[in-house]
XYZ file of C-alpha atoms in Angstrom:
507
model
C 26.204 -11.972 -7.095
C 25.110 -8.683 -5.449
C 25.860 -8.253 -1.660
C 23.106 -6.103 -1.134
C 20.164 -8.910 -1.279
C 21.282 -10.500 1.912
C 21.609 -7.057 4.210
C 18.145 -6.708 5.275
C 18.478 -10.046 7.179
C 22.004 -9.169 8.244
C 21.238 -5.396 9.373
C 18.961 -5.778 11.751
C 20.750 -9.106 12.936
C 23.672 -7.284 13.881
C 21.603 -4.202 15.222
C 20.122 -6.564 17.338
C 23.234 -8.046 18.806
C 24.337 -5.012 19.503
C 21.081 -3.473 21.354
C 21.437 -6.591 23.689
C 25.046 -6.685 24.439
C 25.628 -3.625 24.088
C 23.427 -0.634 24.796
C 20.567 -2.607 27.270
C 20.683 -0.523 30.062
C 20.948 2.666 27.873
C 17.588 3.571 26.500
C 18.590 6.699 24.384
C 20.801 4.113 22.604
C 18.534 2.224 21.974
C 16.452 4.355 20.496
C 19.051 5.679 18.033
C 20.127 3.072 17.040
C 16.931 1.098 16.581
C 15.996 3.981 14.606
C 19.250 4.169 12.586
C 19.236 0.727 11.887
C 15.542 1.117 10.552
C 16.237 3.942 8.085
C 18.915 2.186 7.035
C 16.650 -0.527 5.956
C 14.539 1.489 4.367
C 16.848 2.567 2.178
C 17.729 -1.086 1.698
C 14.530 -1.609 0.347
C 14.731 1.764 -2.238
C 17.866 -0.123 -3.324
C 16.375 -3.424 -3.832
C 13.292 -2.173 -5.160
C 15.504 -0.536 -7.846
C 17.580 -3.918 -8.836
C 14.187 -5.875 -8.988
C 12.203 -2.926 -10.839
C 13.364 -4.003 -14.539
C 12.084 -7.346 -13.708
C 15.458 -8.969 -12.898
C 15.371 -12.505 -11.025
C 18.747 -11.694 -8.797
C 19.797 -14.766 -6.648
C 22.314 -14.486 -3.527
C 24.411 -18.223 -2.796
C 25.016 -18.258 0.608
C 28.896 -19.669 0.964
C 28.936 -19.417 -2.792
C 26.966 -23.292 -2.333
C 24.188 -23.180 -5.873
C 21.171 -24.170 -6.001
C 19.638 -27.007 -4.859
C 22.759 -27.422 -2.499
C 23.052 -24.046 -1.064
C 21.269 -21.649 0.977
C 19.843 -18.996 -1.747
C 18.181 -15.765 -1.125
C 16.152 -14.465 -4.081
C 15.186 -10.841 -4.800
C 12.366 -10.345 -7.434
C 9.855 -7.603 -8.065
C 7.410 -8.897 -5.130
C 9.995 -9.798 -2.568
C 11.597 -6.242 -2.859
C 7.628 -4.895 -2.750
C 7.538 -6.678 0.499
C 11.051 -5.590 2.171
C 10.279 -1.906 1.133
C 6.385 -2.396 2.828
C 7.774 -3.663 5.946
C 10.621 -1.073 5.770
C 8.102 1.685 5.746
C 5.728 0.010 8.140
C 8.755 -0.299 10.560
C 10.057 3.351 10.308
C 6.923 4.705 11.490
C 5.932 2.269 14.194
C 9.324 2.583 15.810
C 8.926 6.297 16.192
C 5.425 6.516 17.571
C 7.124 3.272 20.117
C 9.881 6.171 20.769
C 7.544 9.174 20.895
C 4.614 7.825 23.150
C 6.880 5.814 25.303
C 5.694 2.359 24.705
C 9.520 1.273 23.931
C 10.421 2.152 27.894
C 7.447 0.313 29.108
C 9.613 -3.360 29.386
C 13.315 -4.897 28.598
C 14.448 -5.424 24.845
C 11.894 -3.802 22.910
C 14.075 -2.829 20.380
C 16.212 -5.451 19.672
C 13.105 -8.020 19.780
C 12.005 -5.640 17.038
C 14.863 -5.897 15.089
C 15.187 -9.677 15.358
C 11.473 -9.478 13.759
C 12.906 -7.071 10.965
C 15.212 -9.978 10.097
C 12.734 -12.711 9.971
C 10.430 -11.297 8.016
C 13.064 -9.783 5.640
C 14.631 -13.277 5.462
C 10.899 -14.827 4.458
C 10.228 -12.552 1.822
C 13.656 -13.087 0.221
C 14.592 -17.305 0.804
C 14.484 -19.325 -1.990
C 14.004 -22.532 0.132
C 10.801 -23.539 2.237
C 12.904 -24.966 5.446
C 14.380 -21.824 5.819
C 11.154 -20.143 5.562
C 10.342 -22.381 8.055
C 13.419 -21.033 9.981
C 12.360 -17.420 9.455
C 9.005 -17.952 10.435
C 10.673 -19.436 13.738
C 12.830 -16.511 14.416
C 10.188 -13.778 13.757
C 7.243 -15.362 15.801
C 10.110 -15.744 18.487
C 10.778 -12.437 18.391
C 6.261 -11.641 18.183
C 6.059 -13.684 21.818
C 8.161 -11.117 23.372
C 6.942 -8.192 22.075
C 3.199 -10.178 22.643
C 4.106 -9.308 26.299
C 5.889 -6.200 26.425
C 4.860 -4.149 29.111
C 3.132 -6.740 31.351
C -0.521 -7.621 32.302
C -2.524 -10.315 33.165
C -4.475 -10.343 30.039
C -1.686 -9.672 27.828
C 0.091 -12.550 29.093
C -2.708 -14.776 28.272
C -2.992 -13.875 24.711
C 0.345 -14.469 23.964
C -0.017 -17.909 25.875
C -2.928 -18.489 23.487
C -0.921 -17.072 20.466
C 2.003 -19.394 21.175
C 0.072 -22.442 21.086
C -1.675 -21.640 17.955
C 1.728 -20.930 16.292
C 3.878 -23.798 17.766
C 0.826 -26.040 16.475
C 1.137 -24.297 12.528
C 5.131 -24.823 13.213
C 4.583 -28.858 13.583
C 2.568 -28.971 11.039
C 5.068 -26.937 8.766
C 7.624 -29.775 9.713
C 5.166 -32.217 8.324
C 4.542 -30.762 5.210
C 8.014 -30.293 4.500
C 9.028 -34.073 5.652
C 6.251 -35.328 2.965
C 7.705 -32.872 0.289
C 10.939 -33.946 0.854
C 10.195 -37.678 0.963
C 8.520 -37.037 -2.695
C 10.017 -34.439 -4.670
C 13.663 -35.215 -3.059
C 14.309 -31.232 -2.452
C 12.985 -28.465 -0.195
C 14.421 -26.058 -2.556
C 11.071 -23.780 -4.395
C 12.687 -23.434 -7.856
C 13.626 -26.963 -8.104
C 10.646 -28.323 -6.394
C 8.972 -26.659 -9.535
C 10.534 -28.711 -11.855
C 10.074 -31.877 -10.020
C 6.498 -31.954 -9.117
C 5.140 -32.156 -12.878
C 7.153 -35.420 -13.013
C 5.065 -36.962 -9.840
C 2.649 -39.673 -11.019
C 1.090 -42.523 -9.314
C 0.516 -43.002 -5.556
C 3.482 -39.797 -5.176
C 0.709 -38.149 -6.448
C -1.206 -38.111 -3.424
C 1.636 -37.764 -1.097
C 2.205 -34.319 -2.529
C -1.446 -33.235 -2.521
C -1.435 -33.706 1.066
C 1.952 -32.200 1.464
C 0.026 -29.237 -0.484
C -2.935 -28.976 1.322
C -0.687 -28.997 4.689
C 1.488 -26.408 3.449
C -1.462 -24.246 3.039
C -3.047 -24.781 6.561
C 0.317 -23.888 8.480
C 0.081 -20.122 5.890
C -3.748 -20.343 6.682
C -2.932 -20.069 10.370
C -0.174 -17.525 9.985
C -2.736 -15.442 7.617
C -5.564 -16.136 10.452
C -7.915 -17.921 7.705
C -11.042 -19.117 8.963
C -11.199 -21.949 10.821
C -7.344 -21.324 11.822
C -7.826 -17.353 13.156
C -8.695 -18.051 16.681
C -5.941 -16.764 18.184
C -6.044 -13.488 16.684
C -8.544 -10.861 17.657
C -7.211 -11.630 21.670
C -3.776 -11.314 20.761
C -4.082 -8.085 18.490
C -6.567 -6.386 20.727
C -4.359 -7.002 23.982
C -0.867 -6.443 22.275
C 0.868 -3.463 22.318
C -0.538 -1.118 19.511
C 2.929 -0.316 17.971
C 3.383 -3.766 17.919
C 0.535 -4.838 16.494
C 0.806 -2.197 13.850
C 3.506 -4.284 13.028
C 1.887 -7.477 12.854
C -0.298 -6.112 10.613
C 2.611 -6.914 8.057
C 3.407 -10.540 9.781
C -0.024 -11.571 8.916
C 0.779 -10.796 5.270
C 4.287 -13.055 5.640
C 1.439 -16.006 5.371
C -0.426 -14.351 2.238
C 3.168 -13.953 0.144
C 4.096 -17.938 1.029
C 0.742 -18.985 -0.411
C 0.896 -16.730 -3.175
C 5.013 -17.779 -3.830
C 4.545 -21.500 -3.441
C 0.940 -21.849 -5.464
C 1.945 -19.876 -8.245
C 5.713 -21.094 -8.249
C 5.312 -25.178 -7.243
C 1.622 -26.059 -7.883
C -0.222 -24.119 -9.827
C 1.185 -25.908 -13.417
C 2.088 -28.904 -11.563
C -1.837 -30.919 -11.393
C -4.784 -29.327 -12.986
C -7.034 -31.617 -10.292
C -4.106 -30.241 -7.273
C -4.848 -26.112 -8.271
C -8.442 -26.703 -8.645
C -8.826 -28.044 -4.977
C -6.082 -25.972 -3.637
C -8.450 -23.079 -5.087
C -11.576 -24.269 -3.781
C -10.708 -25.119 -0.099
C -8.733 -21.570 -0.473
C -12.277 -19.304 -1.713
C -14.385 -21.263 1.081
C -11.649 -19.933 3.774
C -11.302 -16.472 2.474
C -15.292 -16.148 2.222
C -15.990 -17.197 5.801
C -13.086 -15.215 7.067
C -14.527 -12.320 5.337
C -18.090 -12.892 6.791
C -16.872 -13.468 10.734
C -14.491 -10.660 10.219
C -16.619 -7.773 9.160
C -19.776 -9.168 11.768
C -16.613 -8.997 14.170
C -16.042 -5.176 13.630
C -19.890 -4.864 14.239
C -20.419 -6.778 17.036
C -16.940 -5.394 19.182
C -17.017 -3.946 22.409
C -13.889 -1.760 22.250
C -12.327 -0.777 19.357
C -8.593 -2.736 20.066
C -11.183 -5.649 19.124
C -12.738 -4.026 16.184
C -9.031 -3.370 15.175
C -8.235 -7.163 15.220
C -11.950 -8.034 12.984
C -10.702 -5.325 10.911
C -7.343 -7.713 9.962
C -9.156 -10.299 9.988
C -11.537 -9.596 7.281
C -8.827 -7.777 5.605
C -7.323 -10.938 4.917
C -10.747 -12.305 4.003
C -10.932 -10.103 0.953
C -7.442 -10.985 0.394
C -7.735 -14.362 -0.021
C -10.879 -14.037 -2.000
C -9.735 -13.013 -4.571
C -6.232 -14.656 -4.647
C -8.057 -17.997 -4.283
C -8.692 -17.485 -8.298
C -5.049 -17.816 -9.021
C -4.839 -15.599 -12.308
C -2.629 -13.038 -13.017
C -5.208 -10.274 -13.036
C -6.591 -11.291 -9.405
C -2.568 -11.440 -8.199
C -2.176 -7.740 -8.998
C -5.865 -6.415 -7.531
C -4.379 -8.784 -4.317
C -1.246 -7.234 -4.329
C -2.519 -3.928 -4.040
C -5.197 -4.804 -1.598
C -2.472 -5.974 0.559
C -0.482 -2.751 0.463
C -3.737 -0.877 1.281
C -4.539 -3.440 3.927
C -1.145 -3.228 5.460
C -1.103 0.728 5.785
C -4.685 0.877 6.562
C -4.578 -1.749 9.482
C -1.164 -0.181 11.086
C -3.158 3.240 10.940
C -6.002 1.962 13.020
C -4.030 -0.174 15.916
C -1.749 3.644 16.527
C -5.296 5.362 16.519
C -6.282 2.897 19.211
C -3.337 3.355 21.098
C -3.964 7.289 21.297
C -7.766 6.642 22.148
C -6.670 3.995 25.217
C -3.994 6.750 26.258
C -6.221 9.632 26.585
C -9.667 8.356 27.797
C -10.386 7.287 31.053
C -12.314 4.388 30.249
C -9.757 3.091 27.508
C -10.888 1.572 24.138
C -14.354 0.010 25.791
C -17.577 1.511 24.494
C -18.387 2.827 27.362
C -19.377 6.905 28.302
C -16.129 9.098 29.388
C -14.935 12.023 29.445
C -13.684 13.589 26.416
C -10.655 12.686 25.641
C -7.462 15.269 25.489
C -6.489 16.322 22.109
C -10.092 14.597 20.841
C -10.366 16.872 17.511
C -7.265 15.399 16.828
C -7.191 11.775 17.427
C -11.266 11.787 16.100
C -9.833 12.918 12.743
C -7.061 10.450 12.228
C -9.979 7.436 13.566
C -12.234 9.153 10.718
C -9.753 8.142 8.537
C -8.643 5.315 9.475
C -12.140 4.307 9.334
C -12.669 5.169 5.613
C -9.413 3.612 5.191
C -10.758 0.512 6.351
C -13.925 0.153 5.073
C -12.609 0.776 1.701
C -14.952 3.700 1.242
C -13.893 6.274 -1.734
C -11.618 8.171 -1.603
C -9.032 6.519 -0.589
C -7.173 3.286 -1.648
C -9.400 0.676 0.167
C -12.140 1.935 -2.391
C -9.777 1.511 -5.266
C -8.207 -1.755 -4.080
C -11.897 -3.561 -3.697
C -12.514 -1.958 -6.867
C -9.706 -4.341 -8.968
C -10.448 -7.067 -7.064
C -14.135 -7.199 -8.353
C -13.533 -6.141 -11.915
C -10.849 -9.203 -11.662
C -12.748 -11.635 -10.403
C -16.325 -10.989 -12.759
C -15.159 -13.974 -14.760
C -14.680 -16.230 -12.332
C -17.402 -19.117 -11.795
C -18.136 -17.911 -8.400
C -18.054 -13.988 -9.059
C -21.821 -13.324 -7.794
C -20.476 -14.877 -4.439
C -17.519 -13.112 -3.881
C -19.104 -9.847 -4.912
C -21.809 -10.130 -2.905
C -19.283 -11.249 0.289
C -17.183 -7.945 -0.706
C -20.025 -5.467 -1.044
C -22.174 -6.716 1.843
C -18.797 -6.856 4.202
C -18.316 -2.960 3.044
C -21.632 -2.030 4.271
C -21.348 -4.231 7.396
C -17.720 -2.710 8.128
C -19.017 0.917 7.883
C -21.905 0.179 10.267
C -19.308 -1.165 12.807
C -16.403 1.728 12.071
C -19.831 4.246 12.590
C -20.958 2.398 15.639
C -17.541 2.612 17.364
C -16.753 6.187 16.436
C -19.792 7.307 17.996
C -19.413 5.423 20.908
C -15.875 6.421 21.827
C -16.166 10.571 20.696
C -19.637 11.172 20.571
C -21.488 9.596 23.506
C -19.003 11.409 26.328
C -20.014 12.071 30.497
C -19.328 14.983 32.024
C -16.652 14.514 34.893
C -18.173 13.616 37.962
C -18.244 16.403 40.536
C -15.373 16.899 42.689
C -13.321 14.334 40.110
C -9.412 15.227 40.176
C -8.250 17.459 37.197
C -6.894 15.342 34.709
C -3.246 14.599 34.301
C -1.195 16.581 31.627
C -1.649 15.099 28.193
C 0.172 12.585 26.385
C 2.778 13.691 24.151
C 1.572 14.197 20.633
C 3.806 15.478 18.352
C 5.891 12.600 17.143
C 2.916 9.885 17.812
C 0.313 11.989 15.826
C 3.179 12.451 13.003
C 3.358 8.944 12.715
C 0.210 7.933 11.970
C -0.355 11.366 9.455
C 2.389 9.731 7.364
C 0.722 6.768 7.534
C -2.422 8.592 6.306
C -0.607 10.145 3.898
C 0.906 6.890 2.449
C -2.647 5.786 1.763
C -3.811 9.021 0.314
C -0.250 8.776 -2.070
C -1.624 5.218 -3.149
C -4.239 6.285 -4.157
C -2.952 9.432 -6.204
C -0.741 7.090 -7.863
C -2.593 3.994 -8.454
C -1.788 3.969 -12.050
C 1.729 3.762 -11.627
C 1.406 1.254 -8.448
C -1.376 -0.965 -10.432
C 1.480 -0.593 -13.410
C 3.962 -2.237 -11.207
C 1.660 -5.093 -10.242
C 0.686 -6.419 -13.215
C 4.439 -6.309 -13.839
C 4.775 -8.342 -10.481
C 1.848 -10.399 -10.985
C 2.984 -10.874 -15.281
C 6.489 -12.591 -13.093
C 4.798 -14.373 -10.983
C 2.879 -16.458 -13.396
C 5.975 -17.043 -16.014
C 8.149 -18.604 -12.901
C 10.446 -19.905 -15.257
C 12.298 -16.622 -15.260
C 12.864 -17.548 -11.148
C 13.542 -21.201 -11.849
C 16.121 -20.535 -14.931
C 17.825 -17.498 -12.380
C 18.215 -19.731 -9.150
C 19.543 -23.167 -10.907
C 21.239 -21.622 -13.517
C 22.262 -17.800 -14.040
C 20.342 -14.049 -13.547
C 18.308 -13.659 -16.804
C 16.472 -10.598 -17.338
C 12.785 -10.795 -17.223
């Protein structure tokens, strides 16, 4: 039992602690050791991606209790994939937090960052849905306070908004898990999976609606249409480090769905998948269609920003809805791109709303300090985005509609995918112009402008995440390799089922 699968809940637990008790009034700290603490778990995540990479199911036994008894952590190929995405991800928005001062704008950034390192860590790696449920709890604890960081009227009402939302998807999580419980007898995933195939009669019901629950409270997490209400106000008034990192928590809700389905459901009722699929497409289709009109119809781009995620997940969904093991790997890629892409465009934001005087609104201003710069990242963030060639986006959309051409909806989806392309570049277009092209001259006798933001470590930030796009792309053969691996484990779970109830086979 290797040590190492349960330190990138326990790292930034303990960083954390230590932040609050220790180093609050010393912001300097703070920031080393927030940023420490995050390269260390990076390289937590090169190590775990390394143990998972030969397809070994690796379990951890909390208090050396097994399965079904115990608290388990499990580390596979797509859990690692996850930890060392939301390492990266959290590397680079904690130095453009440091390096454009958005960390010293309120109390306890940095530890209520780390407590949202460890609950995301500890979703992608539990082997049990209540403690999913309790890792869902600590990292949306840890989103209300960085919802709010820095004060405002209007942020303070989105996270008010985003609370509700999320403290209704947490009742109904206790729900779903009550009615699992009361018919499978376990909350543990690997031996749920060998139960529910045994379910007949009126259990049989009982468990479809446990199913269909389960997938509404990872509906609203993944802001699925009719359950994504709460989040173009909360993105577009949060923090743009922060939600640059949310752009990974909404992806927390797209891994459950694709873990449980594939793991728990998807062998256990033929009539169960098919209308777990269906209710799934319908979602992803209309989430797709409201988010891309979104990105048209904005008035500022932190809103465009939030229509982007939101049809993002959209074409997620779309084609994970299928549930085979060629649409799991064109998802799994699209969610890398979509995670990198969507970070990129909330830290472009940020830099337009802290060097134009009329912030992020489409509205005429003066140009903006440093404008060649910040235009060129938006320019690619846009393409980005849009999933126009070259980069990943293009490729991504690409494998999701050469896996889904057999499917018995294909003509819908593609036509969804392709028209929400076109509609996404009119919007991106629309809201470039309107932010660096249509600029007033200063108004006569206007004061001189104040000296400009700091650049260097912001603007670094956001070229590496740039550059992590454009290195997806280079190497989408050996990425798209590693997916179908992924995917090719996901859909034999009896590799995870045999390693968590009995012992680590290699896969």
């Amino acid at each position: 039992m290797s040590h190492w699968i349960i330190l990138p809940v326990v790292l930034p637990a303990l960083m954390a602690s230590v932040l609050v008790l220790a180093l609050r009034h010393h912001l300097d700290l703070q920031r080393i050791f927030s940023i420490a603490g995050t390269v260390a778990l990076a390289g937590l995540g090169v190590v775990l991606m390394a143990m998972a990479h030969d397809g070994t199911v690796s379990v951890y036994e909390l208090g050396d209790w097994s399965a079904p008894f115990g608290i388990v952590l499990v580390l596979d190929r797509l859990s690692a994939m996850m930890l060392m995405l939301t390492a990266a991800i959290a590397l680079v928005v904690v130095l453009y937090a440091v390096g454009s001062g958005w960390d010293a704008r309120g109390q306890h950034f940095h530890a209520l960052f780390q407590f949202q390192l460890m609950g995301i860590s500890g979703a992608f790696l539990t082997g049990d849905l209540f403690n999913l449920f309790v890792f869902f709890e600590v990292l949306l604890i840890a989103s209300y306070g960085l919802m709010i960081h820095g004060g405002g009227g209007r942020r303070l009402r989105a996270g008010v908004q985003y609370v509700i939302y999320n403290l209704l998807g947490s009742t109904l999580f206790l729900f779903a898990l009550a009615i699992l419980y009361a018919v499978t007898g376990t909350l543990n995933m690997a031996d749920m999976a060998g139960r529910v195939g045994g379910i007949t009669g009126g259990d049989t019901a009982l468990l479809l609606v446990g199913a269909v629950l389960l997938l509404m409270v990872f509906a609203i997490k993944s802001a699925l249409l009719p359950l994504h209400f709460w989040l173009p106000e909360t993105y577009a008034s949060a923090p743009a480090p922060v939600a640059a990192l949310f752009a990974v928590m909404t992806k927390v809700g797209a891994y459950a769905v694709l873990r449980v389905d594939t793991l728990i459901f998807h062998s256990a009722n033929d009539a169960m998948a098919a209308l777990l699929s269906g209710l799934l497409l319908a979602a992803a289709l209309a989430t797709l269609a409201v988010g891309m009109i979104g990105i048209l119809g904005a008035t500022g781009l932190g809103r465009l920003a939030a229509f982007a995620v939101i049809g993002s997940m959209g074409t997620l969904f779309s084609a994970m809805a299928i549930f085979t093991q060629e649409t799991a790997a064109a998802t799994l890629y699209y969610m890398l791109h979509s995670t990198l892409a969507g970070a990129l465009l909330f830290l472009v934001v940020d830099m337009v709303r802290e060097r134009r005087a009329g912030g992020d609104a489409y509205r005429p201003a003066p140009a903006i300090a440093q404008g060649g710069l910040v235009t060129a990242l938006y320019f690619g963030a846009a393409i980005a985005v849009a999933g126009m060639p070259p980069l990943s986006g293009f490729v991504g959309k690409l494998l999701i509609l050469d896996a889904v051409r057999d499917a018995p909806l294909a003509w819908l989806i593609w036509t969804a995918i392709l028209g929400g392309t076109l509609i996404a570049i009119l919007g991106l277009a629309q809201g470039g112009s309107r932010i660096f092209w249509k600029l007033e001259a200063p108004a006569d006798g206007a004061p001189p402008a104040g000296p400009a933001p700091a650049i260097a470590l912001p603007a670094a930030s956001t070229f590496v995440l740039l550059g992590a796009i454009v290195a997806l792309t280079l190497f989408a053969g050996p990425v798209t390799s590693y997916l179908d691996n992924t995917a090719a484990q996901l859909y034999a779970p009896q590799t995870y089922i045999s390693a968590v109830l009995g012992s680590d086979i290699e896969g």
